[in-house]
Short mmCIF file of C-alpha atoms and ligand atoms in Angstrom, two decimals:
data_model
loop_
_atom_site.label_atom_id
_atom_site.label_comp_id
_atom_site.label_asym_id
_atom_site.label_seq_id
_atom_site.Cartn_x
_atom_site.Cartn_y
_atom_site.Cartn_z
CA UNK A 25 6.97 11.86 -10.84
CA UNK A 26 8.73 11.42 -7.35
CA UNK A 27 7.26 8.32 -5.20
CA UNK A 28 7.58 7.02 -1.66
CA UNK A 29 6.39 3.69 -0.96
CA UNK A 30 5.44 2.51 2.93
CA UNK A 31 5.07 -1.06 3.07
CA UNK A 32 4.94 -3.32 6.49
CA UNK A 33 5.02 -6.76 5.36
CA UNK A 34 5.99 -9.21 2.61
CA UNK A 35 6.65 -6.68 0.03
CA UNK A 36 5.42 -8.19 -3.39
CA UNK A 37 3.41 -4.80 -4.31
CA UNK A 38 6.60 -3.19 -3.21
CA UNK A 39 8.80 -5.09 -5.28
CA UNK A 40 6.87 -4.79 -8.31
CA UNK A 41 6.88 -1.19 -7.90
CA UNK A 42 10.52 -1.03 -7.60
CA UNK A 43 10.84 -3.35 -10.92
CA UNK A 44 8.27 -1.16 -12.35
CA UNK A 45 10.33 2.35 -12.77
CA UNK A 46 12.64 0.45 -15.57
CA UNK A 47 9.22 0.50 -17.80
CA UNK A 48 6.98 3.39 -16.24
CA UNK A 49 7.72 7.15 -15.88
CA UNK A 50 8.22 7.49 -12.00
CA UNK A 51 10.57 7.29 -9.44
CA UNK A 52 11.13 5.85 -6.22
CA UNK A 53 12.63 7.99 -4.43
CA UNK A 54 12.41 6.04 -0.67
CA UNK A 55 10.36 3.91 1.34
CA UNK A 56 9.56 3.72 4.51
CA UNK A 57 8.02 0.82 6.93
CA UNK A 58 6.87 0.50 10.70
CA UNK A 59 8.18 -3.00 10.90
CA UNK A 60 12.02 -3.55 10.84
CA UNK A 61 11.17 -7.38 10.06
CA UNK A 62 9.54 -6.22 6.95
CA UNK A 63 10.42 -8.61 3.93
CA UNK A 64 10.54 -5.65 1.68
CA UNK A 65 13.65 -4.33 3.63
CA UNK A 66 16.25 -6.39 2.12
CA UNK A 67 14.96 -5.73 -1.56
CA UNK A 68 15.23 -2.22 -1.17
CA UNK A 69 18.94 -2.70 0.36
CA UNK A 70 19.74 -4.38 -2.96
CA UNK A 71 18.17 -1.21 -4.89
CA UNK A 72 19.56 0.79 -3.26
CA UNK A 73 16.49 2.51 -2.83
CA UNK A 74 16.61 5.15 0.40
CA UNK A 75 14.87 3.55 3.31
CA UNK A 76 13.25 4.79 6.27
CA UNK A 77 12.68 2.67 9.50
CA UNK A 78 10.38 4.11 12.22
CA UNK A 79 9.06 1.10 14.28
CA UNK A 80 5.73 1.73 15.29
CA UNK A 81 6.36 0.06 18.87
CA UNK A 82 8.74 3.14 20.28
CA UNK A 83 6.14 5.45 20.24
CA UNK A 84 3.48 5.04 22.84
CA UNK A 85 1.90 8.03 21.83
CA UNK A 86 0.72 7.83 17.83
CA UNK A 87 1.27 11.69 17.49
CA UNK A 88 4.54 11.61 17.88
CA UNK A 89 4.80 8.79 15.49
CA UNK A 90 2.93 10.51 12.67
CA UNK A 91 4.69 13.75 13.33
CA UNK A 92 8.11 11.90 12.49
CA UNK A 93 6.27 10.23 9.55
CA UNK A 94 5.05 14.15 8.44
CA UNK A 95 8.60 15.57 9.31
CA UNK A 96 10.42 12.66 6.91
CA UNK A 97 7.64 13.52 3.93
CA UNK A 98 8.20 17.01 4.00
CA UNK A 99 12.32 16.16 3.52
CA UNK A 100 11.49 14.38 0.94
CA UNK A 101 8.82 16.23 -0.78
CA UNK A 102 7.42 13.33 -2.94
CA UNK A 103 4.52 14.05 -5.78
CA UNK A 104 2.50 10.76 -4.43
CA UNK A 105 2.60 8.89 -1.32
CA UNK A 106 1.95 4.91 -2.60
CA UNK A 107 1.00 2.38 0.48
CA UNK A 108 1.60 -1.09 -0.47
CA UNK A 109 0.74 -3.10 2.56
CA UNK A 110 1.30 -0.68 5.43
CA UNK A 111 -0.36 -1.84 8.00
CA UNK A 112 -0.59 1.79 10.32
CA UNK A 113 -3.50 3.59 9.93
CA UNK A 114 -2.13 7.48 9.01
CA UNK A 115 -3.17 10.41 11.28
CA UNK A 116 -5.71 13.02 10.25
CA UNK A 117 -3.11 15.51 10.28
CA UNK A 118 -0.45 13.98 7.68
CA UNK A 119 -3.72 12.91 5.51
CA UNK A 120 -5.09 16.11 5.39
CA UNK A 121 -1.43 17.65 4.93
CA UNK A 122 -1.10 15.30 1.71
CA UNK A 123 -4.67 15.10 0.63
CA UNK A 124 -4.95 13.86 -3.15
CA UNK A 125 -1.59 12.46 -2.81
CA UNK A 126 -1.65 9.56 -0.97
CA UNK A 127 -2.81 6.11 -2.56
CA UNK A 128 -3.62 2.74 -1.21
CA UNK A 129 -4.05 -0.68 -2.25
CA UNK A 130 -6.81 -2.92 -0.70
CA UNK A 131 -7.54 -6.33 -1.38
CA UNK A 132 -11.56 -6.34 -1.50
CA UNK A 133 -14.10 -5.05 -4.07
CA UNK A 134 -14.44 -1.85 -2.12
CA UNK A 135 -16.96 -0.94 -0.40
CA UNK A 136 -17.30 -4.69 0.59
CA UNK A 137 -14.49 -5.44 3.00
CA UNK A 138 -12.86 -2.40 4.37
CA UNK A 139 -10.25 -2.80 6.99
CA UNK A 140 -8.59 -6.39 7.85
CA UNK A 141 -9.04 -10.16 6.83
CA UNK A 142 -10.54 -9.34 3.63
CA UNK A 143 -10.22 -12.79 2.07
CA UNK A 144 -11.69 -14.61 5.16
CA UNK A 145 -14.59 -12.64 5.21
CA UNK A 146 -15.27 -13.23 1.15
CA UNK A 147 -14.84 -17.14 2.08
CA UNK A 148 -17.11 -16.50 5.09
CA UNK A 149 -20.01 -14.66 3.05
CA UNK A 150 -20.11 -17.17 -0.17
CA UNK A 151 -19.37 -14.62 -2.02
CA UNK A 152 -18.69 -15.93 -5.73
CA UNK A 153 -16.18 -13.14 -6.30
CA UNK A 154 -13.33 -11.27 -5.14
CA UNK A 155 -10.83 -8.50 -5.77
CA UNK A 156 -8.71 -5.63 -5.33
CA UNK A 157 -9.18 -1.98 -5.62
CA UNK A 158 -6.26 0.85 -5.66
CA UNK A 159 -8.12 3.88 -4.55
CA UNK A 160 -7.19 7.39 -2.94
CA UNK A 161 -6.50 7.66 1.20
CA UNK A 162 -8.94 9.48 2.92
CA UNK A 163 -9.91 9.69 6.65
CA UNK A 164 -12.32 7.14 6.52
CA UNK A 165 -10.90 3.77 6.32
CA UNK A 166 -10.84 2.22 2.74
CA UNK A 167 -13.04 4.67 1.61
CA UNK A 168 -11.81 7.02 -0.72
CA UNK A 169 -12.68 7.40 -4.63
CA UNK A 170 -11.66 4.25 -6.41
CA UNK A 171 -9.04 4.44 -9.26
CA UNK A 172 -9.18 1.23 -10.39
CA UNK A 173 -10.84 -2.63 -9.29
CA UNK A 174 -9.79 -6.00 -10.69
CA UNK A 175 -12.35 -9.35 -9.58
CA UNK A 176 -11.64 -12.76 -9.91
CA UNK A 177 -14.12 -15.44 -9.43
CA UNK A 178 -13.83 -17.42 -5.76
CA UNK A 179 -13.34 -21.37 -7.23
CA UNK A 180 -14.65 -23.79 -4.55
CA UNK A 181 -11.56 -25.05 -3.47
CA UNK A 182 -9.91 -21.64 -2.56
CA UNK A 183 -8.61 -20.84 0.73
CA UNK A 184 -7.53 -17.45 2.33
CA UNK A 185 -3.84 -18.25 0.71
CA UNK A 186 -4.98 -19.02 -2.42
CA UNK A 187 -6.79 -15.82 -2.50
CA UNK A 188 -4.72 -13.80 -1.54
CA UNK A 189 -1.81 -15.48 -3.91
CA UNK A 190 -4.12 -15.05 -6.88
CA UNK A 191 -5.30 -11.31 -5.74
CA UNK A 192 -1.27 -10.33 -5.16
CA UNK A 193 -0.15 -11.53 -8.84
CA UNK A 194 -3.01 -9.13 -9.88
CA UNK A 195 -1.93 -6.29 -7.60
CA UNK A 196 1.63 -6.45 -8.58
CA UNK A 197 0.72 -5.83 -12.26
CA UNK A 198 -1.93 -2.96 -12.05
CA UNK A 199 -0.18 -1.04 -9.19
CA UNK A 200 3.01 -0.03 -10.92
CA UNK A 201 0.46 0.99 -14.25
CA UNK A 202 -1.86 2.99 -12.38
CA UNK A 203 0.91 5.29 -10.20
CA UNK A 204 2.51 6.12 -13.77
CA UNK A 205 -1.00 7.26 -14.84
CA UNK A 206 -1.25 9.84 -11.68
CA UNK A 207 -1.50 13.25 -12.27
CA UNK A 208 0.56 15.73 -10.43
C1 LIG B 15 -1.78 -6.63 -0.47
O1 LIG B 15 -2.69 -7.64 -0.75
C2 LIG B 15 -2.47 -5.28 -0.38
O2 LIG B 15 -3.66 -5.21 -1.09
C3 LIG B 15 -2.78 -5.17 1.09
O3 LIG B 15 -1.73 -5.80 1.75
C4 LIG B 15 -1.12 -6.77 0.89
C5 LIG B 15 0.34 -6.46 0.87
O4 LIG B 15 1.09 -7.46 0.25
N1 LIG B 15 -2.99 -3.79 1.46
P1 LIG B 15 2.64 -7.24 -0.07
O5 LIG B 15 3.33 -6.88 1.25
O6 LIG B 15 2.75 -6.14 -1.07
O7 LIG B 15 3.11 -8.57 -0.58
#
């Protein structure tokens, strides 16, 4: 099974996906990110894992930014599209294009918590729990069928970092084992 992972920030989920094709059946084939700060980038340099950079912030208009997305997916004609941290939301067209294929990591107990600051709004609500789900892309935000949630409990003295420390160590373990259970 032929991967691309987008990522746009630290990385970890990245990472652990990279590590993860020397014990799962799948292969990562490139990534891509919006952000040429991204942590991730250097990782994949020592991979030597193809890498795509399209910064978000040349393209006024978001069409022509998905379209170059869309044109580098169809060169590379991967089985599943795997975003770990990518912080664009995709166009209609390149979802619909690759419906069923694209998969997403969120770090909530979806449907509590779509979109951002996920851990300060836990904190914010009480809530006694927390978590992550890895679920299918649609065109509504954070909403598509769930594959697979993990909770911890919320201890008193967590924080937003210790949160989202805790929910990442979880991420980077299930992620790589649920992509090599994907069906083509
Ligand atoms: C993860 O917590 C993931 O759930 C969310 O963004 C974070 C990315 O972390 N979508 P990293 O860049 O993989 O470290």
């Amino acid at each position: 099974m032929k991967i691309i992972v987008f990522f746009s920030g630290s990385g970890t989920n990245l990472k652990s996906i990279i590590d993860g094709q020397t014990k799962y059946d799948y292969e990562v084939i490139a990534a891509f990110t919006n952000n040429p700060q991204a942590g991730g980038i250097e990782f994949c340099h020592q991979h030597k894992i193809k890498l795509k950079i399209i910064n978000h912030k040349n393209y006024q208009d978001r069409e022509i930014f998905d379209q170059k997305i869309h044109a580098f997916l169809e060169e590379m004609s991967p089985d599943f599209v795997i975003l770990a941290g990518f912080m664009r939301i995709l166009g209609d067209s390149i979802i619909s294009n690759w419906e069923g294929q694209i998969i997403n990591i969120h770090p909530s107990l979806l449907p509590k918590y779509p979109g951002l600051n996920t851990h300060k709004r836990a904190l914010d609500s009480g809530d006694k729990v927390h978590g992550t789900t890895i679920h299918y892309v649609t065109s509504e935000l954070d909403c598509g069928p769930i594959i697979r949630q993990e909770q911890i409990n919320i201890e008193p003295n967590d924080d937003e970092n210790t949160l989202m420390e805790r929910i990442k160590k979880i991420e980077n373990l299930i992620y790589p084992e649920e992509i090599s259970k994907l069906k083509i």
